[in-house]
GROMACS .gro file of C-alpha atoms in nm:
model
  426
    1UNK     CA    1  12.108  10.149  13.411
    2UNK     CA    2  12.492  10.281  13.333
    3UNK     CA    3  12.504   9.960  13.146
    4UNK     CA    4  12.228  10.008  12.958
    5UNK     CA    5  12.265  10.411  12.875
    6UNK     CA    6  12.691  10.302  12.780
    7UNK     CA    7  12.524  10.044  12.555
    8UNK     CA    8  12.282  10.343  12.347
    9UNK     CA    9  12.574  10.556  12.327
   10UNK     CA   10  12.802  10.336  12.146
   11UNK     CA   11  12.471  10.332  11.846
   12UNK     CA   12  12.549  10.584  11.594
   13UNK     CA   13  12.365  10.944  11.637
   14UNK     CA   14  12.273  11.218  11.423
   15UNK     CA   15  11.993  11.134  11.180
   16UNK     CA   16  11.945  10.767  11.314
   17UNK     CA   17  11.902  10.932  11.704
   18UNK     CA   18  11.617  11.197  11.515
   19UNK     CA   19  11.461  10.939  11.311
   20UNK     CA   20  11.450  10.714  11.655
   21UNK     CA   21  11.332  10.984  11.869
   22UNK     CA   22  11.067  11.095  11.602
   23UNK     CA   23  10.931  10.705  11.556
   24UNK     CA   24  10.916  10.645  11.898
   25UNK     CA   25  10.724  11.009  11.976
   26UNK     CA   26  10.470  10.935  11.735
   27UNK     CA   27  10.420  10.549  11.763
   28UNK     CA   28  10.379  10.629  12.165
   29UNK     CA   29  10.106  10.873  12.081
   30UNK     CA   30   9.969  10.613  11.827
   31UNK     CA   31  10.002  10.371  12.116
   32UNK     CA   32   9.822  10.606  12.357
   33UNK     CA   33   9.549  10.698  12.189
   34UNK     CA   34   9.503  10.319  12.068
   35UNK     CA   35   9.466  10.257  12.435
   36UNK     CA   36   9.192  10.512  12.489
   37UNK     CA   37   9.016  10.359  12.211
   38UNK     CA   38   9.037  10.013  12.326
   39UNK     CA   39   8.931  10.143  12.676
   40UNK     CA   40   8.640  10.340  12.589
   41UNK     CA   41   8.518  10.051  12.314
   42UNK     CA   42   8.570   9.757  12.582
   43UNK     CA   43   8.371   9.946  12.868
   44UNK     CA   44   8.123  10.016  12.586
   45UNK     CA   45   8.033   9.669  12.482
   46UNK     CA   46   8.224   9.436  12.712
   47UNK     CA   47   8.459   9.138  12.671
   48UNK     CA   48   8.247   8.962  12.433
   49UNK     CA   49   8.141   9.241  12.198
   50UNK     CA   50   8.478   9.356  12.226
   51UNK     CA   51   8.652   8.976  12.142
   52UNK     CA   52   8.407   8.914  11.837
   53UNK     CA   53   8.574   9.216  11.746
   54UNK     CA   54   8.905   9.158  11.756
   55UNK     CA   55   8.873   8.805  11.615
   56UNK     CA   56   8.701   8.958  11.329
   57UNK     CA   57   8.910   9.191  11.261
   58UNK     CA   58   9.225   8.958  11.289
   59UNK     CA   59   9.080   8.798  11.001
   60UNK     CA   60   9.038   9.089  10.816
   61UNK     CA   61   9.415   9.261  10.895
   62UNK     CA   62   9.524   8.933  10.798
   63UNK     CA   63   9.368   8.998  10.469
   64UNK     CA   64   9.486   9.359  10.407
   65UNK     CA   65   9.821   9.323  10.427
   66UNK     CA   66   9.775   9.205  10.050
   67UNK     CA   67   9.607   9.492   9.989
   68UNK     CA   68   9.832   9.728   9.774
   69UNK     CA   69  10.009   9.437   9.660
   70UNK     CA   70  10.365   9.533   9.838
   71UNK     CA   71  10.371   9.851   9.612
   72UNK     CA   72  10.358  10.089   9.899
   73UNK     CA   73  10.687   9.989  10.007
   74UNK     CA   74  10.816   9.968   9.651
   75UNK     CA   75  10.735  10.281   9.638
   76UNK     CA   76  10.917  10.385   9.953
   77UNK     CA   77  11.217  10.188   9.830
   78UNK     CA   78  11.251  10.344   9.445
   79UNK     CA   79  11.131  10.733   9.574
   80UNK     CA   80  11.450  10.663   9.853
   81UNK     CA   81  11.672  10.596   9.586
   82UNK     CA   82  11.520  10.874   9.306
   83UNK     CA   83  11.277  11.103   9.417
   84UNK     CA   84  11.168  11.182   9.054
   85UNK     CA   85  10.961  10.873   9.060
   86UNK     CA   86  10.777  10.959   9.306
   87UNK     CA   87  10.459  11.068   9.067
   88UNK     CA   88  10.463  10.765   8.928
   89UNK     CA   89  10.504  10.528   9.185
   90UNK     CA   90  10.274  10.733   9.400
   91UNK     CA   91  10.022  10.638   9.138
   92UNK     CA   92  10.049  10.302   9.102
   93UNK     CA   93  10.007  10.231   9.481
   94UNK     CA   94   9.709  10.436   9.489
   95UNK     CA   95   9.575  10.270   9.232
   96UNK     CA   96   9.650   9.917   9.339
   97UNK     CA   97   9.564   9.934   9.712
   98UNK     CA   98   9.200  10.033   9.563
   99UNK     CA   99   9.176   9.772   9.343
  100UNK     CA  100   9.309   9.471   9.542
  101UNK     CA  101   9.169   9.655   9.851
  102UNK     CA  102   8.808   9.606   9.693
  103UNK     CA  103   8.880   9.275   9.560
  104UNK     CA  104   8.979   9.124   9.891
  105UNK     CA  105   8.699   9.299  10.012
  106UNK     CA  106   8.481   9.036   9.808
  107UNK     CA  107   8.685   8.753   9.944
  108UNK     CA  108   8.679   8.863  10.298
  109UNK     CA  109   8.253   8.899  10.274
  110UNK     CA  110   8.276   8.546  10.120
  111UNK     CA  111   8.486   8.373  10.382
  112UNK     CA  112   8.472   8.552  10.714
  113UNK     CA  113   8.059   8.454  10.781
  114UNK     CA  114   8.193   8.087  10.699
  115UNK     CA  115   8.491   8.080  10.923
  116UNK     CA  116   8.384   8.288  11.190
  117UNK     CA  117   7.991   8.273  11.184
  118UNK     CA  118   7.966   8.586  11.407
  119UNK     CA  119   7.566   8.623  11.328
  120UNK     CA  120   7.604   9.002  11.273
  121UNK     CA  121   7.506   9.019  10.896
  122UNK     CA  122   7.671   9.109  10.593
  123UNK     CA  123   7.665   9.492  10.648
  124UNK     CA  124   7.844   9.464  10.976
  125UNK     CA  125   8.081   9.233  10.802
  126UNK     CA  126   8.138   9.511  10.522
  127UNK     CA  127   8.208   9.767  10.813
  128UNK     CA  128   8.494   9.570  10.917
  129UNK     CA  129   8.624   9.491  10.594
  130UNK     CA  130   8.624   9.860  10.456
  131UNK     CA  131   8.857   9.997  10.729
  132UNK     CA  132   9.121   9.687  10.772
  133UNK     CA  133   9.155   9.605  10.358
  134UNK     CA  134   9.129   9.965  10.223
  135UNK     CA  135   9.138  10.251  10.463
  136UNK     CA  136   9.382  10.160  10.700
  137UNK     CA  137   9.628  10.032  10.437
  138UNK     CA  138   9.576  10.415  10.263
  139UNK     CA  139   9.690  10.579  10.543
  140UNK     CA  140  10.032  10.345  10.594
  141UNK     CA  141  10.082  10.415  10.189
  142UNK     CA  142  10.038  10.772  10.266
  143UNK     CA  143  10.238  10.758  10.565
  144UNK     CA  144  10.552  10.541  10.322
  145UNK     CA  145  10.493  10.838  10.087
  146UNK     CA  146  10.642  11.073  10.334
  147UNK     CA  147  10.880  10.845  10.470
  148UNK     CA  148  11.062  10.819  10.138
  149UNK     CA  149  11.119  11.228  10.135
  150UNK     CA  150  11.261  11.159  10.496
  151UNK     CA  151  10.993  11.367  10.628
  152UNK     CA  152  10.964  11.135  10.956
  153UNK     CA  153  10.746  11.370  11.153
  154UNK     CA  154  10.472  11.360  10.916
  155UNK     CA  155  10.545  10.993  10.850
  156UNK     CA  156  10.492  10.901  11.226
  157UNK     CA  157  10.195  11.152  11.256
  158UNK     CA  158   9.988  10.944  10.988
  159UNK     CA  159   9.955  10.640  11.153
  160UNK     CA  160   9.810  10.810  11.489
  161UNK     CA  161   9.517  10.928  11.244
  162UNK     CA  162   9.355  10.531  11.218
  163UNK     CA  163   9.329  10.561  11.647
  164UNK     CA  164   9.195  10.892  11.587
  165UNK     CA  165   8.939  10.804  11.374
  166UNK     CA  166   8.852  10.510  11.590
  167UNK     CA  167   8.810  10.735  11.905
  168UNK     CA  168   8.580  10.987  11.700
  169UNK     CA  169   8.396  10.630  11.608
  170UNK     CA  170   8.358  10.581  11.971
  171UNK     CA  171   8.221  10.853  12.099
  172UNK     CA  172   7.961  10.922  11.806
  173UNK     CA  173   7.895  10.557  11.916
  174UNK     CA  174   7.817  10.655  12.258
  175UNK     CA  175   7.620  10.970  12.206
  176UNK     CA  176   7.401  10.838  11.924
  177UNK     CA  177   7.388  10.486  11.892
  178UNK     CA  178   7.028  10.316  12.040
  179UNK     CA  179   7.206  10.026  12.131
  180UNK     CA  180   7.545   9.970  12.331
  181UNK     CA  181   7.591   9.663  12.103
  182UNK     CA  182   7.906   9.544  11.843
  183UNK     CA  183   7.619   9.600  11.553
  184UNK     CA  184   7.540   9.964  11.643
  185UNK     CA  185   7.912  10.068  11.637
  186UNK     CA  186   8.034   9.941  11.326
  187UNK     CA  187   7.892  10.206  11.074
  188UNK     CA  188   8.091  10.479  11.291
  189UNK     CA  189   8.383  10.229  11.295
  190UNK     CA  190   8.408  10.264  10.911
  191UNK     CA  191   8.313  10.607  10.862
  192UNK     CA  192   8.569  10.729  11.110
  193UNK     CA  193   8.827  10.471  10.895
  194UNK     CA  194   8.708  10.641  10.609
  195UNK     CA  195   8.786  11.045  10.715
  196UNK     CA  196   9.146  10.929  10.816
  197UNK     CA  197   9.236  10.775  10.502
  198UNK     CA  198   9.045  11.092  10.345
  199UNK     CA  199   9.267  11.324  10.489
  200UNK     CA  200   9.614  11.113  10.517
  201UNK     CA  201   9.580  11.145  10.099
  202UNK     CA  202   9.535  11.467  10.076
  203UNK     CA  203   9.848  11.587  10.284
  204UNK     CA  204   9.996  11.359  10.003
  205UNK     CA  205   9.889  11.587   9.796
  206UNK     CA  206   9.869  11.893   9.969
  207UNK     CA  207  10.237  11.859  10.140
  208UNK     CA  208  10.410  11.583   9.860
  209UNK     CA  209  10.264  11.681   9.521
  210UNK     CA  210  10.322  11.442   9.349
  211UNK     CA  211  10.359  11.502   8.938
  212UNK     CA  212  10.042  11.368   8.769
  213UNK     CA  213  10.180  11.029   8.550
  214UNK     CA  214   9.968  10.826   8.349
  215UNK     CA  215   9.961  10.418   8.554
  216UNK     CA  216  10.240  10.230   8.402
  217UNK     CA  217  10.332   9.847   8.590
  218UNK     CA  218  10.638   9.636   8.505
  219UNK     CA  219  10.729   9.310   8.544
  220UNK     CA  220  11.040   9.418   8.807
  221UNK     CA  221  10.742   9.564   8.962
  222UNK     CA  222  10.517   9.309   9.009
  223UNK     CA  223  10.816   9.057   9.080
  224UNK     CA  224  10.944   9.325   9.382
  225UNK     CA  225  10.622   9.433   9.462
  226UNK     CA  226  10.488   9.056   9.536
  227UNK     CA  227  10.814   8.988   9.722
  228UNK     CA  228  10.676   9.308   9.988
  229UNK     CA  229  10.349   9.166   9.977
  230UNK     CA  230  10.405   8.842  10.084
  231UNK     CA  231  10.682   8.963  10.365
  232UNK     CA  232  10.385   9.173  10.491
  233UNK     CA  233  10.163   8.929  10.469
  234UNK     CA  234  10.329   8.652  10.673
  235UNK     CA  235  10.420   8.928  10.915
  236UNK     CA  236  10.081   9.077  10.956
  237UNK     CA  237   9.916   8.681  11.047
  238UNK     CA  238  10.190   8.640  11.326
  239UNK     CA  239  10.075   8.925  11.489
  240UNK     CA  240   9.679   8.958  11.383
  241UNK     CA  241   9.541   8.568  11.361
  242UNK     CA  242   9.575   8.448  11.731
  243UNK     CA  243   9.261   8.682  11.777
  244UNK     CA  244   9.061   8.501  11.528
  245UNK     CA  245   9.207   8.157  11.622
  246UNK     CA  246   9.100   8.246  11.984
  247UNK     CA  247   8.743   8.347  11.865
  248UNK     CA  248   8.703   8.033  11.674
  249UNK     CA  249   8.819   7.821  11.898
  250UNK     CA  250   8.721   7.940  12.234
  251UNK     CA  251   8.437   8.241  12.215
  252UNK     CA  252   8.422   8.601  12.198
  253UNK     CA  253   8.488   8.656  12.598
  254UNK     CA  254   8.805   8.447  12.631
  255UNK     CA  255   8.866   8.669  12.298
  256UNK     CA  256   8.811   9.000  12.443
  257UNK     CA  257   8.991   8.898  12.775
  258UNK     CA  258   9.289   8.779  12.555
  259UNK     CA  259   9.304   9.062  12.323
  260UNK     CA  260   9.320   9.308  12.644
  261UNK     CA  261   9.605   9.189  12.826
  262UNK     CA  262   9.795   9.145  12.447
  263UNK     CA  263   9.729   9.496  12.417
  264UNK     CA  264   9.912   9.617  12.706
  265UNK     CA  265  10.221   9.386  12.680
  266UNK     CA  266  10.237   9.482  12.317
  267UNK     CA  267  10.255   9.833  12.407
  268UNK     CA  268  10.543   9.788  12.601
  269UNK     CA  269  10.667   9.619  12.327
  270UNK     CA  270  10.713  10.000  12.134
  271UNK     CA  271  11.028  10.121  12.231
  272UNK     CA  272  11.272   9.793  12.135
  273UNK     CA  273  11.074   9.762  11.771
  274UNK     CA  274  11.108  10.153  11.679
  275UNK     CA  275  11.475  10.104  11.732
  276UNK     CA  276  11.526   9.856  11.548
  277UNK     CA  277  11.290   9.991  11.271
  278UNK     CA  278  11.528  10.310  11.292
  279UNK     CA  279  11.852  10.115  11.287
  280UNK     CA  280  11.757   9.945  10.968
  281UNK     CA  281  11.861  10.186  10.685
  282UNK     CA  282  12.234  10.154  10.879
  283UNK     CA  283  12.197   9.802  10.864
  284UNK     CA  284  12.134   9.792  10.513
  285UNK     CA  285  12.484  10.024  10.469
  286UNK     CA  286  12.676   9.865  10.736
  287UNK     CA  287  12.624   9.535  10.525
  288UNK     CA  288  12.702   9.611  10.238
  289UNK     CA  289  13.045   9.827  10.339
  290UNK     CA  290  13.170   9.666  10.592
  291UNK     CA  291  13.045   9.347  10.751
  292UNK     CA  292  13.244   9.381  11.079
  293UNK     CA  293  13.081   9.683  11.149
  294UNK     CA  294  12.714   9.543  11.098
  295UNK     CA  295  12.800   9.238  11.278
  296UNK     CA  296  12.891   9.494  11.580
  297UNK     CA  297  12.553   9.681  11.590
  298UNK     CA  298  12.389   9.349  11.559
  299UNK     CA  299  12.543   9.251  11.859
  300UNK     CA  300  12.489   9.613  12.083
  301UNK     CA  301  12.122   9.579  11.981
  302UNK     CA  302  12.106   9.287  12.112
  303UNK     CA  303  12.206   9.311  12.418
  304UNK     CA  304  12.005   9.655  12.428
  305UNK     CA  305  11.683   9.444  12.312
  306UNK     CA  306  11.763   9.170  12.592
  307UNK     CA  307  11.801   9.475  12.851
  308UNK     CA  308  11.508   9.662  12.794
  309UNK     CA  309  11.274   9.324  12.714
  310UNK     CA  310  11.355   9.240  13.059
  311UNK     CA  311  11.265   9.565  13.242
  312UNK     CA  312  10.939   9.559  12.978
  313UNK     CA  313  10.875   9.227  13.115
  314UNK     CA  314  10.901   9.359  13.506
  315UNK     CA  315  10.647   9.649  13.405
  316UNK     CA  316  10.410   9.407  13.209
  317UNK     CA  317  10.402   9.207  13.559
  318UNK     CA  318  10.363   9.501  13.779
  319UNK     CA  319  10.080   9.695  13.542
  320UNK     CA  320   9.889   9.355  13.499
  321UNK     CA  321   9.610   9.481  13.765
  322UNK     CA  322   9.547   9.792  13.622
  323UNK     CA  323   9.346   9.632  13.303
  324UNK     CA  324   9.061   9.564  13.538
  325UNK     CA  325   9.028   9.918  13.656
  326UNK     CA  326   9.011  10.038  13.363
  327UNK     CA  327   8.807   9.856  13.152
  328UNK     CA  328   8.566   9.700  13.452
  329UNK     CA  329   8.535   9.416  13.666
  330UNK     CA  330   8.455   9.207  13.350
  331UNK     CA  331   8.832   9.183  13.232
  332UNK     CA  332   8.942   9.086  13.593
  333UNK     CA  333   9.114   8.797  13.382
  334UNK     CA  334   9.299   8.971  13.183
  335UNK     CA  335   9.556   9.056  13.496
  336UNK     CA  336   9.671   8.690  13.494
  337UNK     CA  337   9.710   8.682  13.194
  338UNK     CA  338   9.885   9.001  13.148
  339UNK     CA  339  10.172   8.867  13.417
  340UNK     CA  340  10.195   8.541  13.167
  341UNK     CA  341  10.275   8.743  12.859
  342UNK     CA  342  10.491   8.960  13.044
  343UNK     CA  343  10.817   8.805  12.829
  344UNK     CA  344  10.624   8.859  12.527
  345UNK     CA  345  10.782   9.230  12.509
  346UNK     CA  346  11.188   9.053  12.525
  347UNK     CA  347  11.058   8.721  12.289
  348UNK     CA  348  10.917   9.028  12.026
  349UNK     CA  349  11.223   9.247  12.009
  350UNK     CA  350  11.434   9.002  11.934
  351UNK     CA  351  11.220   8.808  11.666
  352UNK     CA  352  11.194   9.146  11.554
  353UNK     CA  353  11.580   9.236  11.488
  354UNK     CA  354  11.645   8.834  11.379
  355UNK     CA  355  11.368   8.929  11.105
  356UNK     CA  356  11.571   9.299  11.008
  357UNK     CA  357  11.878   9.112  11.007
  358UNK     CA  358  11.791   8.887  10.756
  359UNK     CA  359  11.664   9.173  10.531
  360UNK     CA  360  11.984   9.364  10.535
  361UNK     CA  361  12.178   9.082  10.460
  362UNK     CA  362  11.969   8.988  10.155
  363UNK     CA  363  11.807   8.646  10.306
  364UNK     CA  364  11.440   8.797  10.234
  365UNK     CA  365  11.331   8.477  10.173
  366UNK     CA  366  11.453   8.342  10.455
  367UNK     CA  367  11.295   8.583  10.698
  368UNK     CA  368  10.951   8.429  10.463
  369UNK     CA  369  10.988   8.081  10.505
  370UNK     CA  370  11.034   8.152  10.893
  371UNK     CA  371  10.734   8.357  10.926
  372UNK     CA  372  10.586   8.094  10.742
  373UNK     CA  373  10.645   7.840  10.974
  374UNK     CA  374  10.538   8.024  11.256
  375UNK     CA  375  10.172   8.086  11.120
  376UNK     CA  376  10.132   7.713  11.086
  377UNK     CA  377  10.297   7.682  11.424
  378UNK     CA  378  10.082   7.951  11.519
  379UNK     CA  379   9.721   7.712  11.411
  380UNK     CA  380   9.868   7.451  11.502
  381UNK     CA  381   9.945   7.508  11.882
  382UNK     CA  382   9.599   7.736  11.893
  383UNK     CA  383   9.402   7.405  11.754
  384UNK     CA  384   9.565   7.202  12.018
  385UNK     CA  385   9.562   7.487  12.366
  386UNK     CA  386   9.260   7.719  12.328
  387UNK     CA  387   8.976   7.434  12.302
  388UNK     CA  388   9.131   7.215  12.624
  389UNK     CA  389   9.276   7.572  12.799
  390UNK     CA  390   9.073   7.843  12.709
  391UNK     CA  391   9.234   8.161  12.788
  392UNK     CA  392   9.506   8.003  12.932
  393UNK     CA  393   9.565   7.836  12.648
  394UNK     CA  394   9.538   8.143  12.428
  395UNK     CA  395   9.806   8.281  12.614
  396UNK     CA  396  10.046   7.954  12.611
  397UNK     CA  397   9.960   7.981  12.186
  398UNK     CA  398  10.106   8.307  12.124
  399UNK     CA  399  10.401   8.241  12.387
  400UNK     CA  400  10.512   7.929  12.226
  401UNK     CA  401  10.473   8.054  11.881
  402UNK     CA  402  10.692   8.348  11.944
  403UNK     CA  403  10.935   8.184  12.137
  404UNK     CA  404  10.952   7.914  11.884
  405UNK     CA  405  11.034   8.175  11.564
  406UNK     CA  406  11.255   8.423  11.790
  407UNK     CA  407  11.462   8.121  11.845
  408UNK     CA  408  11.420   7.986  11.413
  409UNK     CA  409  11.517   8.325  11.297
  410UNK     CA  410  11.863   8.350  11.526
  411UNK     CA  411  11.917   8.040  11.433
  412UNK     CA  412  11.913   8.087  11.058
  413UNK     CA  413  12.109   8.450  11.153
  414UNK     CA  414  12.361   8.249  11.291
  415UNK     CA  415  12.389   7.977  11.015
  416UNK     CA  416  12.500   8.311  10.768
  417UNK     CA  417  12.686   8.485  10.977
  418UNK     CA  418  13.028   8.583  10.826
  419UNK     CA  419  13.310   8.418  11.021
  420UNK     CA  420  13.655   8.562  11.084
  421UNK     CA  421  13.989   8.367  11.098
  422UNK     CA  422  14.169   8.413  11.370
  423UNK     CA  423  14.447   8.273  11.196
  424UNK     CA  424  14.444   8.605  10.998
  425UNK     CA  425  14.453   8.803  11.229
  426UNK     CA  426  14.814   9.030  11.232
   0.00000   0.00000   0.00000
């Protein structure tokens, strides 16, 4: 523990330490009340309700993080730099997340009843669509809209509104739905999607104000803005698809079993990815002032990532039998498989930093082409485990995936890593 607490002290303090603290607060209460949600849906309609979920809405997150077209975070990069553009760039995300949001709306409705054949009919379809390619990607635009004033609290605050919606979903679900069935919760799914991305805009507006600009779209935009889009997008399947893959290749229990124990490893997962979320505007400075300096707080958050995914791994083991208490005696198979993706926590923080260290050196592209490569790793080692293994093979998927593009992204880290001459040295 003195090894650990010596190792946060020696990473700079002041804003960094409040932006940390403030992430962390308000990811943990995202986290939290994500849990209740997940708790109260899963004892509501049961592994397989609960797995044809997931998988579907894998598909559909998968989807969404086009939708915008990486002009949210364009807009939280130019507003950072000049907060006179803020009007305008405000605009053009707003206006953009609708559009594409609604046209991959079409595409999802097209291809999701062909790939995933769920049986639940076009409407239900449409309920899951609404809230993963428009609503939810509102509120993280909103939320990039207060980021870029530095207003962190607020920025952290809007992304605990999606779980909050979902848990208002929930219990409407409960005290008025006829059925306790995946079809009877979906309209409250959306609608409660649709009242947070409601009222994340208007604090934009109410809190922001941003100057009314008529739409104007560049070419620097589109280039810069496709650049975010397809970083998101590549970033969003490594994390989303394995819950479709598992649907479509095993079936909606092994799903709903899977997506419960990734749930709580992935919660423990919080801490190590807000700091190195927080760390990344010093990244970006230490790189381009002084490259022994960014080299060193690579290195201390590493070894802080290795430290902490190790004691996240211990508490993933220990915590593994709780998922069956809480969510009933249908998940008792999600404790196993909990203890399996107890590294999961250590593999993610350091894919993770490898993936901020290659944006704050300017290899962008090379953070791509690795993510890249892991989605097709990611079908290909799902096509091969989940049909012979089942859930054991779901969990051996994600594992070696991981693993696999942790260990491509250090390496390519490594391979442009400034070296120092000794020789030079006085």
């Amino acid at each position: 523990m003195r090894t650990f607490a010596s190792l946060l002290e020696r990473i700079p303090t002041g804003r960094l330490a409040r932006n940390t603290v403030l992430t962390t607060g308000w990811m943990a209460a995202r986290v939290a009340a994500q849990a209740c949600w997940v708790v109260m849906i899963a004892r509501a309609i049961g592994p397989k309700g609960y797995g044809e979920f997931a998988g579907l809405a894998g598909l559909a997150t998968t989807l969404g993080a086009l939708t915008g077209l990486g002009f949210g975070v364009l807009m939280l990069q130019d507003t950072s730099r000049d907060h006179t553009v803020f009007g305008a760039c405000w605009k053009r995300a707003l206006v953009l997340a609708c559009v594409s949001g609604a046209f991959l709306m079409a595409i999802y409705l097209t291809i999701g009843p062909l790939v995933l054949d769920a049986g639940i009919g076009m409407l239900a379809y449409a309920a899951i669509g609404l809230p993963e390619l428009v609503c939810f990607p509102l509120t993280i635009i909103a939320s990039y809209a207060f980021q870029a004033h530095e207003r962190m609290g607020w920025a952290g605050a809007l992304y605990t509104f999606i779980p909050a919606g979902n848990i208002l979903a929930v219990g409407a679900f409960q005290a008025f739905a006829p059925q306790r069935v995946l079809a009877s919760y979906l309209p409250f799914h959306a609608v409660g999607s649709m009242l947070a991305a409601a009222c994340a805009t208007t604090l934009v507006y109410r809190l922001l104000s941003p100057k009314a600009t008529a739409f104007s779209l560049g070419k620097r935009d589109v280039r810069e803005g496709m650049g975010f889009s397809l970083m998101r997008l590549v970033e969003t399947g490594m994390t989303s698809l394995d819950k479709t893959l598992v649907l479509k290749l095993g079936n909606s229990e092994i799903a709903g079993i899977y997506s419960s124990a990734y749930r709580l490893v992935s919660v423990l997962a919080v801490p190590a990815t807000s700091l190195g979320m927080a760390v990344l505007p010093r990244l970006f400075r230490a790189y381009s002032d002084d490259r022994g300096q960014h080299g060193g707080l690579v290195r201390r958050m590493l070894v802080a990532t290795c430290v902490y995914g190790l004691a996240a791994a211990l508490a993933a083991w220990v915590l593994g039998d709780i998922l069956p208490l809480l969510l009933g005696v249908q998940f008792s198979g999600a404790a196993l498989a909990t203890r399996w993706l107890a590294p999961l926590p250590l593999i993610y923080g350091l894919y993770t930093l490898g993936c901020n260290v290659l944006v704050t050196s300017h290899r962008r592209y090379l953070r791509v082409l690795a993510q890249l490569a892991g989605m097709v790793l990611l079908v290909a080692t799902a096509s091969f485990f989940v049909p012979r293994f089942g859930l054991d093979g779901a969990v051996a998927t994600i594992l070696v995936t991981q693993a696999a593009s942790a260990l491509l992204i250090w390496s390519l880290v490594r391979s442009g890593a400034p070296r120092v001459d000794a020789r030079a040295t006085p």
